[in-house]
Short mmCIF file of C-alpha atoms and ligand atoms in Angstrom, two decimals:
data_model
loop_
_atom_site.label_atom_id
_atom_site.label_comp_id
_atom_site.label_asym_id
_atom_site.label_seq_id
_atom_site.Cartn_x
_atom_site.Cartn_y
_atom_site.Cartn_z
CA MET A 1 -0.01 -0.16 0.13
CA ASP A 2 2.64 2.32 0.92
CA SER A 3 4.56 1.79 -2.18
CA PHE A 4 1.31 2.66 -4.12
CA MET A 5 1.28 5.91 -1.98
CA TYR A 6 4.86 6.78 -2.77
CA LEU A 7 4.38 6.29 -6.40
CA GLY A 8 0.94 8.35 -6.53
CA VAL A 9 2.89 11.10 -4.79
CA LEU A 10 5.79 10.88 -7.72
CA VAL A 11 3.24 11.17 -10.24
CA VAL A 12 1.52 14.12 -8.84
CA LEU A 13 4.80 15.58 -8.35
CA PHE A 14 5.73 14.97 -12.08
CA LEU A 15 2.40 16.29 -13.28
CA LEU A 16 3.19 19.52 -11.10
CA TRP A 17 6.37 19.79 -12.50
CA ILE A 18 5.31 19.73 -16.30
CA LYS A 19 2.48 22.05 -15.46
CA VAL A 20 5.02 24.47 -13.93
CA LYS A 21 7.50 24.10 -16.57
CA GLY A 22 5.09 23.74 -19.65
CA LEU A 23 4.59 20.43 -21.68
CA ASP A 24 6.70 22.09 -24.66
CA TYR A 25 9.66 22.75 -22.32
CA VAL A 26 9.48 19.26 -21.05
CA ILE A 27 9.43 17.80 -24.40
CA VAL A 28 12.25 19.43 -25.78
CA HIS A 29 14.39 19.55 -23.13
CA GLN A 30 13.74 16.41 -21.32
CA ARG A 31 13.49 14.28 -24.10
CA TRP A 32 14.62 11.37 -22.23
CA ILE A 33 11.35 11.01 -20.52
CA PHE A 34 9.12 11.15 -23.79
CA VAL A 35 11.54 8.33 -25.09
CA CYS A 36 11.86 6.05 -22.02
CA LEU A 37 8.19 6.17 -20.75
CA PHE A 38 6.63 6.23 -24.40
CA LEU A 39 8.73 5.76 -27.66
CA LEU A 40 11.04 2.86 -26.65
CA PRO A 41 8.02 0.66 -25.18
CA LEU A 42 5.95 1.73 -28.39
CA SER A 43 9.04 0.90 -30.97
CA VAL A 44 9.43 -2.66 -29.02
CA VAL A 45 6.04 -3.50 -29.54
CA PHE A 46 5.73 -2.18 -33.06
CA ASP A 47 8.92 -4.17 -33.96
CA VAL A 48 7.77 -7.48 -32.39
CA TYR A 49 4.12 -6.99 -34.24
CA TYR A 50 6.28 -6.26 -37.23
CA TYR A 51 8.55 -9.14 -37.27
CA LEU A 52 6.20 -11.92 -36.29
CA ARG A 53 3.77 -10.75 -38.76
CA ALA A 54 6.19 -11.18 -41.30
CA TRP A 55 7.61 -14.42 -40.08
CA ILE A 56 3.89 -15.96 -39.74
CA ILE A 57 2.92 -14.68 -43.18
CA PHE A 58 6.24 -16.19 -44.73
CA LYS A 59 5.77 -19.57 -42.85
CA MET A 60 2.34 -19.92 -43.96
CA CYS A 61 3.29 -19.09 -47.44
CA SER A 62 0.27 -17.12 -47.62
CA ALA A 63 2.07 -13.81 -49.26
CA PRO A 64 2.18 -14.48 -52.85
CA LYS A 65 -1.59 -15.14 -52.84
CA LEU A 66 -2.25 -12.08 -51.21
CA HIS A 67 0.03 -10.08 -53.11
CA ASP A 68 -2.12 -10.24 -56.35
CA GLN A 69 -5.00 -9.22 -54.21
CA ARG A 70 -3.17 -6.37 -52.99
CA VAL A 71 -2.12 -5.31 -56.80
CA LYS A 72 -5.56 -5.60 -57.57
CA ASP A 73 -6.52 -3.39 -54.74
CA ILE A 74 -3.88 -0.58 -55.92
CA GLN A 75 -5.52 -0.97 -59.44
CA ARG A 76 -8.95 -0.44 -57.91
CA GLN A 77 -7.89 2.90 -56.16
CA ILE A 78 -6.37 4.11 -59.41
CA SER A 79 -9.34 3.32 -61.45
CA ASP A 80 -11.49 5.22 -58.83
CA TRP A 81 -9.01 8.42 -59.05
CA ARG A 82 -9.70 8.21 -62.90
CA LYS A 83 -13.40 7.75 -62.37
CA GLU A 84 -13.56 10.88 -60.05
CA GLY A 85 -11.76 12.97 -62.98
CA ALA A 86 -8.03 12.25 -61.92
CA LYS A 87 -8.45 16.11 -60.60
CA THR A 88 -5.09 15.78 -58.30
CA HIS A 89 -2.16 14.07 -58.33
CA MET A 90 -1.41 10.93 -56.98
CA CYS A 91 0.96 9.67 -53.99
CA THR A 92 1.77 7.14 -51.86
CA GLY A 93 -0.41 6.74 -48.79
CA ARG A 94 2.27 6.09 -46.12
CA PRO A 95 2.13 8.57 -43.60
CA GLY A 96 5.37 10.90 -43.20
CA TRP A 97 5.90 9.59 -39.63
CA LEU A 98 6.59 6.19 -40.87
CA THR A 99 9.45 7.17 -43.35
CA VAL A 100 12.86 7.59 -42.40
CA SER A 101 13.10 10.70 -43.92
CA LEU A 102 12.62 14.00 -41.50
CA ARG A 103 10.87 15.76 -44.31
CA VAL A 104 7.00 16.85 -43.82
CA ALA A 105 5.42 15.70 -47.03
CA LYS A 106 2.76 18.58 -47.42
CA TYR A 107 1.90 17.31 -50.58
CA LYS A 108 0.26 14.07 -48.90
CA LYS A 109 -2.50 16.25 -47.65
CA THR A 110 -3.98 17.54 -51.18
CA ASN A 111 -3.08 14.39 -53.09
CA LYS A 112 -5.09 11.34 -53.81
CA ASN A 113 -3.08 9.09 -51.41
CA ILE A 114 -2.98 5.55 -52.87
CA MET A 115 -2.79 2.89 -50.04
CA ILE A 116 0.04 0.65 -50.38
CA ASN A 117 0.09 -2.10 -47.69
CA MET A 118 2.56 -4.35 -48.93
CA MET A 119 5.23 -5.52 -46.62
CA ASP A 120 6.15 -9.10 -47.31
CA ILE A 121 9.00 -11.01 -48.15
CA LEU A 122 7.33 -13.05 -51.66
CA ASP A 123 9.76 -15.82 -52.20
CA VAL A 124 13.42 -16.76 -52.02
CA ASP A 125 14.66 -18.48 -55.08
CA ILE A 126 17.96 -20.23 -54.40
CA LYS A 127 18.48 -21.34 -57.67
CA ARG A 128 18.25 -18.03 -59.41
CA GLN A 129 19.54 -16.32 -56.30
CA VAL A 130 16.99 -13.91 -56.17
CA VAL A 131 14.39 -12.81 -53.39
CA ARG A 132 11.19 -11.23 -54.53
CA VAL A 133 9.86 -8.37 -52.09
CA GLU A 134 6.94 -6.06 -51.69
CA PRO A 135 8.01 -2.63 -51.54
CA LEU A 136 7.48 -1.94 -47.62
CA ALA A 137 9.45 -4.74 -46.56
CA ASN A 138 12.24 -3.19 -44.66
CA MET A 139 15.97 -4.03 -44.14
CA GLY A 140 15.42 -5.31 -40.97
CA GLN A 141 13.00 -7.42 -41.78
CA VAL A 142 14.95 -8.88 -44.84
CA THR A 143 18.18 -9.62 -43.15
CA ALA A 144 16.20 -11.52 -40.33
CA LEU A 145 14.79 -13.78 -42.91
CA LEU A 146 17.38 -13.86 -45.27
CA ASN A 147 20.35 -14.08 -42.78
CA SER A 148 18.48 -17.11 -41.03
CA ILE A 149 18.47 -19.35 -44.06
CA GLY A 150 22.08 -18.22 -44.74
CA TRP A 151 21.71 -15.78 -47.38
CA THR A 152 21.82 -12.03 -47.49
CA LEU A 153 21.68 -8.99 -49.85
CA PRO A 154 25.05 -7.87 -51.18
CA VAL A 155 23.81 -4.29 -50.15
CA VAL A 156 22.02 -3.60 -46.98
CA PRO A 157 21.71 0.10 -46.12
CA GLU A 158 22.20 0.34 -42.61
CA LEU A 159 18.66 1.27 -40.82
CA ASP A 160 16.52 -1.23 -40.16
CA ASP A 161 13.54 0.81 -41.08
CA LEU A 162 14.55 1.80 -44.57
CA THR A 163 12.33 -0.10 -47.21
CA VAL A 164 12.92 -1.60 -50.47
CA GLY A 165 10.52 0.99 -52.18
CA GLY A 166 12.18 3.91 -50.70
CA LEU A 167 15.50 2.53 -51.54
CA VAL A 168 14.79 1.85 -54.90
CA MET A 169 12.65 5.23 -55.78
CA GLY A 170 14.96 7.30 -53.65
CA THR A 171 18.23 6.10 -53.12
CA GLY A 172 20.47 3.30 -51.26
CA ILE A 173 24.06 2.81 -50.39
CA GLU A 174 26.23 0.82 -48.10
CA SER A 175 29.70 0.07 -47.20
CA SER A 176 29.66 -2.78 -49.66
CA SER A 177 28.71 -0.56 -52.57
CA HIS A 178 32.38 -0.35 -53.67
CA ILE A 179 31.67 -3.92 -54.99
CA TYR A 180 28.22 -4.00 -56.01
CA GLY A 181 27.37 -0.57 -56.49
CA LEU A 182 23.95 1.31 -55.30
CA PHE A 183 21.05 -0.65 -53.93
CA GLN A 184 19.24 -0.37 -57.58
CA HIS A 185 22.34 -2.19 -58.87
CA ILE A 186 21.50 -5.45 -56.99
CA CYS A 187 17.76 -5.05 -58.29
CA VAL A 188 16.90 -7.43 -61.46
CA ALA A 189 13.43 -6.92 -61.81
CA PHE A 190 10.63 -4.20 -60.99
CA GLU A 191 6.85 -4.60 -60.86
CA LEU A 192 4.76 -1.44 -61.06
CA VAL A 193 1.33 0.08 -61.31
CA LEU A 194 1.29 2.75 -63.62
CA ALA A 195 -1.32 5.78 -63.74
CA ASP A 196 -3.45 4.08 -66.27
CA GLY A 197 -3.88 1.10 -63.89
CA SER A 198 -2.08 -1.31 -65.71
CA LEU A 199 0.57 -4.05 -64.27
CA VAL A 200 3.95 -3.69 -65.95
CA ARG A 201 7.05 -5.73 -65.04
CA CYS A 202 10.67 -4.62 -66.28
CA THR A 203 14.05 -5.90 -66.30
CA GLU A 204 17.39 -5.21 -68.25
CA GLU A 205 15.51 -7.28 -71.32
CA GLU A 206 11.92 -6.41 -70.69
CA ASN A 207 10.89 -2.63 -70.90
CA SER A 208 14.64 -1.80 -70.01
CA ASP A 209 13.79 1.92 -70.69
CA LEU A 210 11.49 1.70 -67.60
CA PHE A 211 13.89 -0.60 -65.58
CA HIS A 212 16.62 2.03 -65.93
CA ALA A 213 14.40 5.07 -65.17
CA VAL A 214 12.71 3.54 -61.85
CA PRO A 215 15.61 4.13 -59.50
CA TRP A 216 15.66 7.60 -58.11
CA SER A 217 12.20 8.52 -59.77
CA CYS A 218 10.77 9.05 -56.34
CA GLY A 219 7.25 7.55 -57.70
CA THR A 220 6.77 9.83 -60.24
CA LEU A 221 6.32 6.79 -62.95
CA GLY A 222 4.22 4.48 -61.08
CA PHE A 223 3.75 2.60 -58.00
CA LEU A 224 6.26 -0.21 -57.14
CA VAL A 225 4.59 -3.34 -56.15
CA ALA A 226 7.50 -5.66 -55.99
CA ALA A 227 11.24 -5.72 -56.90
CA GLU A 228 13.45 -8.80 -57.48
CA ILE A 229 16.82 -8.48 -55.73
CA LYS A 230 20.16 -10.52 -55.99
CA ILE A 231 21.10 -12.57 -53.11
CA VAL A 232 24.37 -13.91 -51.79
CA PRO A 233 25.81 -16.49 -49.50
CA ALA A 234 26.14 -15.34 -45.83
CA LYS A 235 28.49 -15.77 -43.18
CA GLN A 236 28.14 -15.88 -39.41
CA TRP A 237 30.72 -12.97 -38.51
CA VAL A 238 32.25 -9.94 -40.08
CA LYS A 239 35.87 -9.53 -39.28
CA LEU A 240 36.16 -5.64 -38.98
CA CYS A 241 39.36 -3.86 -38.71
CA TYR A 242 39.50 -0.34 -36.94
CA GLU A 243 42.40 1.93 -38.34
CA PRO A 244 42.63 5.46 -37.01
CA VAL A 245 43.95 8.03 -39.47
CA ARG A 246 44.83 11.45 -39.17
CA GLY A 247 45.29 14.38 -41.93
CA LEU A 248 42.60 14.93 -44.58
CA GLU A 249 45.05 13.71 -47.34
CA ASN A 250 45.74 10.79 -45.44
CA ILE A 251 42.10 9.80 -44.54
CA CYS A 252 41.37 10.13 -48.47
CA GLN A 253 44.09 7.94 -49.58
CA CYS A 254 43.83 5.34 -46.82
CA PHE A 255 39.87 5.40 -47.91
CA THR A 256 40.63 5.20 -51.69
CA GLU A 257 43.18 2.15 -51.08
CA ALA A 258 40.70 0.36 -48.84
CA SER A 259 37.73 0.90 -51.40
CA GLN A 260 39.96 -0.51 -54.39
CA ASN A 261 40.83 -3.33 -52.69
CA LYS A 262 38.24 -5.75 -53.51
CA GLY A 263 39.31 -8.18 -50.75
CA ASN A 264 37.37 -5.85 -48.30
CA THR A 265 33.58 -6.82 -48.48
CA PHE A 266 32.95 -3.63 -46.53
CA VAL A 267 34.53 -0.28 -46.22
CA GLU A 268 33.30 2.42 -44.12
CA GLY A 269 34.87 5.45 -42.85
CA LEU A 270 33.70 7.72 -39.81
CA GLN A 271 34.99 11.11 -39.57
CA TYR A 272 35.24 13.13 -36.36
CA SER A 273 36.92 16.32 -37.41
CA LEU A 274 38.35 17.71 -40.73
CA ASP A 275 41.35 15.68 -40.14
CA SER A 276 40.74 12.63 -38.15
CA ALA A 277 38.79 9.62 -38.93
CA VAL A 278 38.76 5.83 -38.56
CA ILE A 279 38.62 3.71 -41.46
CA MET A 280 36.94 0.59 -40.97
CA THR A 281 37.41 -2.74 -43.57
CA GLY A 282 35.49 -5.98 -43.09
CA THR A 283 34.84 -9.30 -44.15
CA MET A 284 32.48 -11.99 -43.64
CA THR A 285 34.07 -15.12 -41.79
CA ASP A 286 32.36 -18.45 -40.26
CA HIS A 287 35.29 -18.49 -37.59
CA ALA A 288 35.66 -16.07 -34.86
CA GLU A 289 38.40 -15.68 -32.42
CA PRO A 290 36.20 -15.79 -29.12
CA ASP A 291 38.08 -13.17 -27.15
CA LYS A 292 37.54 -10.66 -30.15
CA ILE A 293 33.70 -10.93 -30.11
CA ASN A 294 31.78 -7.94 -30.00
CA ARG A 295 27.99 -8.05 -30.07
CA ILE A 296 27.79 -4.39 -30.69
CA GLY A 297 23.85 -4.50 -31.32
CA LEU A 298 22.97 -5.40 -27.68
CA TYR A 299 21.06 -2.54 -25.92
CA PHE A 300 23.48 -1.80 -23.44
CA LYS A 301 26.48 -1.38 -25.76
CA PRO A 302 27.78 2.01 -26.53
CA TRP A 303 26.66 3.56 -29.68
CA PHE A 304 28.70 2.55 -32.55
CA PHE A 305 30.20 5.65 -33.64
CA LYS A 306 31.18 6.03 -30.37
CA HIS A 307 32.55 2.84 -30.03
CA VAL A 308 34.58 3.71 -33.14
CA GLU A 309 35.52 7.19 -31.77
CA GLY A 310 37.37 5.18 -28.75
CA TYR A 311 40.26 3.55 -31.54
CA LEU A 312 40.87 7.28 -32.45
CA LYS A 313 40.91 8.68 -29.04
CA ASP A 314 43.22 5.73 -27.96
CA ASP A 315 44.99 6.06 -31.43
CA ARG A 316 45.18 2.34 -31.76
CA SER A 317 43.95 -0.14 -34.52
CA GLY A 318 41.97 -3.29 -33.78
CA VAL A 319 40.36 -5.97 -35.06
CA GLU A 320 36.81 -7.63 -33.89
CA TYR A 321 34.29 -10.19 -34.88
CA ILE A 322 30.78 -8.88 -34.93
CA PRO A 323 27.75 -11.11 -35.72
CA LEU A 324 26.45 -10.14 -39.22
CA ARG A 325 23.17 -8.42 -38.41
CA HIS A 326 24.84 -6.51 -35.82
CA TYR A 327 27.13 -5.23 -38.13
CA TYR A 328 24.49 -4.56 -40.85
CA HIS A 329 22.23 -2.42 -38.34
CA ARG A 330 25.24 -0.97 -36.52
CA HIS A 331 23.80 2.44 -36.92
CA THR A 332 19.99 1.65 -35.97
CA ARG A 333 20.40 2.13 -32.36
CA SER A 334 21.72 5.70 -32.52
CA ILE A 335 20.56 6.81 -35.99
CA PHE A 336 24.39 7.41 -36.88
CA TRP A 337 24.80 10.30 -34.46
CA GLU A 338 21.41 11.70 -35.04
CA LEU A 339 19.98 11.10 -31.67
CA GLN A 340 23.20 12.60 -29.85
CA VAL A 341 23.25 15.61 -32.20
CA ASN A 342 19.59 16.57 -32.03
CA ARG A 343 19.95 16.45 -28.41
CA HIS A 344 22.54 18.94 -28.81
CA ARG A 345 21.64 20.99 -32.02
CA HIS A 346 20.43 24.08 -30.01
CA MET A 347 24.16 24.40 -28.81
CA HIS A 348 26.19 22.61 -31.53
CA THR A 349 24.99 23.52 -34.81
CA LEU A 350 28.50 24.46 -36.32
CA ASP A 351 29.71 21.22 -35.01
CA LEU A 352 27.59 19.05 -36.74
CA GLU A 353 29.44 19.46 -40.20
CA PHE A 354 32.96 18.61 -38.68
CA ASP A 355 31.89 16.40 -35.90
CA THR A 356 30.94 13.49 -37.50
CA VAL A 357 30.72 13.07 -41.28
CA MET A 358 30.46 9.52 -42.75
CA PHE A 359 31.37 8.64 -46.29
CA HIS A 360 31.11 5.60 -48.42
CA ASN A 361 32.70 4.69 -51.82
CA CYS A 362 30.59 3.56 -54.56
CA LYS A 363 31.88 2.18 -57.80
C1 LIG G 1 18.63 9.69 -41.03
C2 LIG G 1 18.63 9.06 -42.24
C3 LIG G 1 19.62 7.97 -42.23
C4 LIG G 1 19.89 7.11 -43.71
N1 LIG G 1 20.39 6.38 -43.74
C5 LIG G 1 20.83 5.98 -44.83
C6 LIG G 1 21.67 4.53 -44.80
O1 LIG G 1 22.10 4.22 -43.97
N2 LIG G 1 21.76 4.03 -46.11
C7 LIG G 1 21.31 4.41 -47.05
O2 LIG G 1 21.25 4.04 -48.14
N3 LIG G 1 20.42 5.54 -47.05
C8 LIG G 1 19.88 6.43 -46.04
N4 LIG G 1 19.26 7.33 -45.79
C9 LIG G 1 18.59 7.64 -47.01
C10 LIG G 1 17.37 6.80 -47.39
O3 LIG G 1 17.92 5.60 -47.79
C11 LIG G 1 16.53 7.38 -48.35
O4 LIG G 1 15.78 8.56 -47.79
C12 LIG G 1 15.28 6.54 -48.53
O5 LIG G 1 14.48 6.83 -49.68
C13 LIG G 1 14.53 6.36 -47.64
O6 LIG G 1 13.61 5.48 -47.57
P1 LIG G 1 12.23 5.15 -47.14
O7 LIG G 1 12.18 3.66 -46.85
O8 LIG G 1 12.00 5.75 -45.67
O9 LIG G 1 11.26 5.76 -48.18
P2 LIG G 1 10.26 6.85 -48.11
O10 LIG G 1 10.72 8.05 -47.70
O11 LIG G 1 8.94 6.47 -47.67
O12 LIG G 1 10.17 6.85 -49.92
C14 LIG G 1 11.47 7.79 -50.53
C15 LIG G 1 10.78 8.04 -52.00
O13 LIG G 1 10.34 6.76 -52.62
C16 LIG G 1 8.88 6.91 -53.05
N5 LIG G 1 8.56 5.74 -52.58
C17 LIG G 1 8.68 4.68 -51.64
N6 LIG G 1 7.98 3.62 -51.76
C18 LIG G 1 7.07 3.71 -52.99
C19 LIG G 1 6.30 2.85 -54.01
N7 LIG G 1 5.86 1.56 -53.44
N8 LIG G 1 5.92 2.94 -55.35
C20 LIG G 1 6.61 4.40 -55.68
N9 LIG G 1 7.35 5.31 -54.88
C21 LIG G 1 7.72 4.95 -53.80
C22 LIG G 1 8.45 7.92 -52.09
O14 LIG G 1 7.33 8.43 -52.60
C23 LIG G 1 9.40 8.95 -51.88
O15 LIG G 1 9.43 9.76 -52.90
C24 LIG G 1 19.01 7.95 -44.78
C25 LIG G 1 18.20 8.99 -44.57
C26 LIG G 1 17.78 9.49 -43.29
C27 LIG G 1 17.23 10.68 -43.13
#
């Protein structure tokens, strides 16, 4: 009973404090309260739901059947739009808060929103080494499924929430892009519903003009309803070498050499000031030295860019073995350095450009 009373008193004091300070002040200056009490629990529930849903649908093999229905539903919405006189432009109905971009897409309020509820992995074709996915399948979902059966995408943009549709229609790049190119370069086919309601498949050979025009078109050519993407065999670990480098020219040279060496499956550079950086090179392996294993994705581990900064501060190189999925999604928890930078944005705006700049190298 006592503990309930203490809790009640604490809640009352907390509410009084919010009343005195103002809700705006608390949300802006004490962001951790909102993050810990609401955002984190909600994110966990959302992630678990999303993961379980994808897993169950895939295991029951019901996704391909539902896919055709979902395409028909998009065609119906477009047909309705035409019947209504096609008065406004169309756009995807995905709300802005679900996308990774911080942009507020005002056009969504006035345009005809076409709802594209397509978030499934449709098929893994080991023979052709291709996975067929719907546009809202995200990177976390794709690696969870593919890695568990020994396969992976050659290019996995880091953040879990990046979707196949966004990466094809927007852009996607990763630390393996010096070998495989951009995300669009590992795609072998796109399926789109066009503004006349027709469903079109395009590949290098079939409708090849459309195939080459789709990447970076930001949805202007049609609605993506599926993509076929190359897959490659996955290994359990990434052996990652950290190398602190000082001096802008040295940084550029080291990064260029690392990227030109095709023995490096992954190359990434994190720059902490104009003339200090850590260059990382990695390869996949099935064997790890036990004393060098670092599961960087565990919730209590330091944010990845902070961990890397340690090598710069101590001025030492190092080697670690990181579980493959932990490596892929290494920047997810901190959204690179966004969480920290946002917290200090009002004080450190100028620092932003020099503090932490990441670069990848693309073929
Ligand atoms: C904080 C941050 C971190 C980032 N990190 C990375 C990174 O690590 N690696 C990387 O490669 N990129 C990164 N990006 C860039 C990111 O990949 C692009 O912004 C990408 O387009 C966002 O994908 P999304 O899934 O949020 O798509 P959205 O923002 O929803 O969509 C992007 C565009 O594609 C269009 N589109 C989406 N789906 C469809 C569809 N089915 N049919 C037609 N059009 C469609 C949308 O209309 C929009 O124009 C980052 C961006 C931010 C803001």
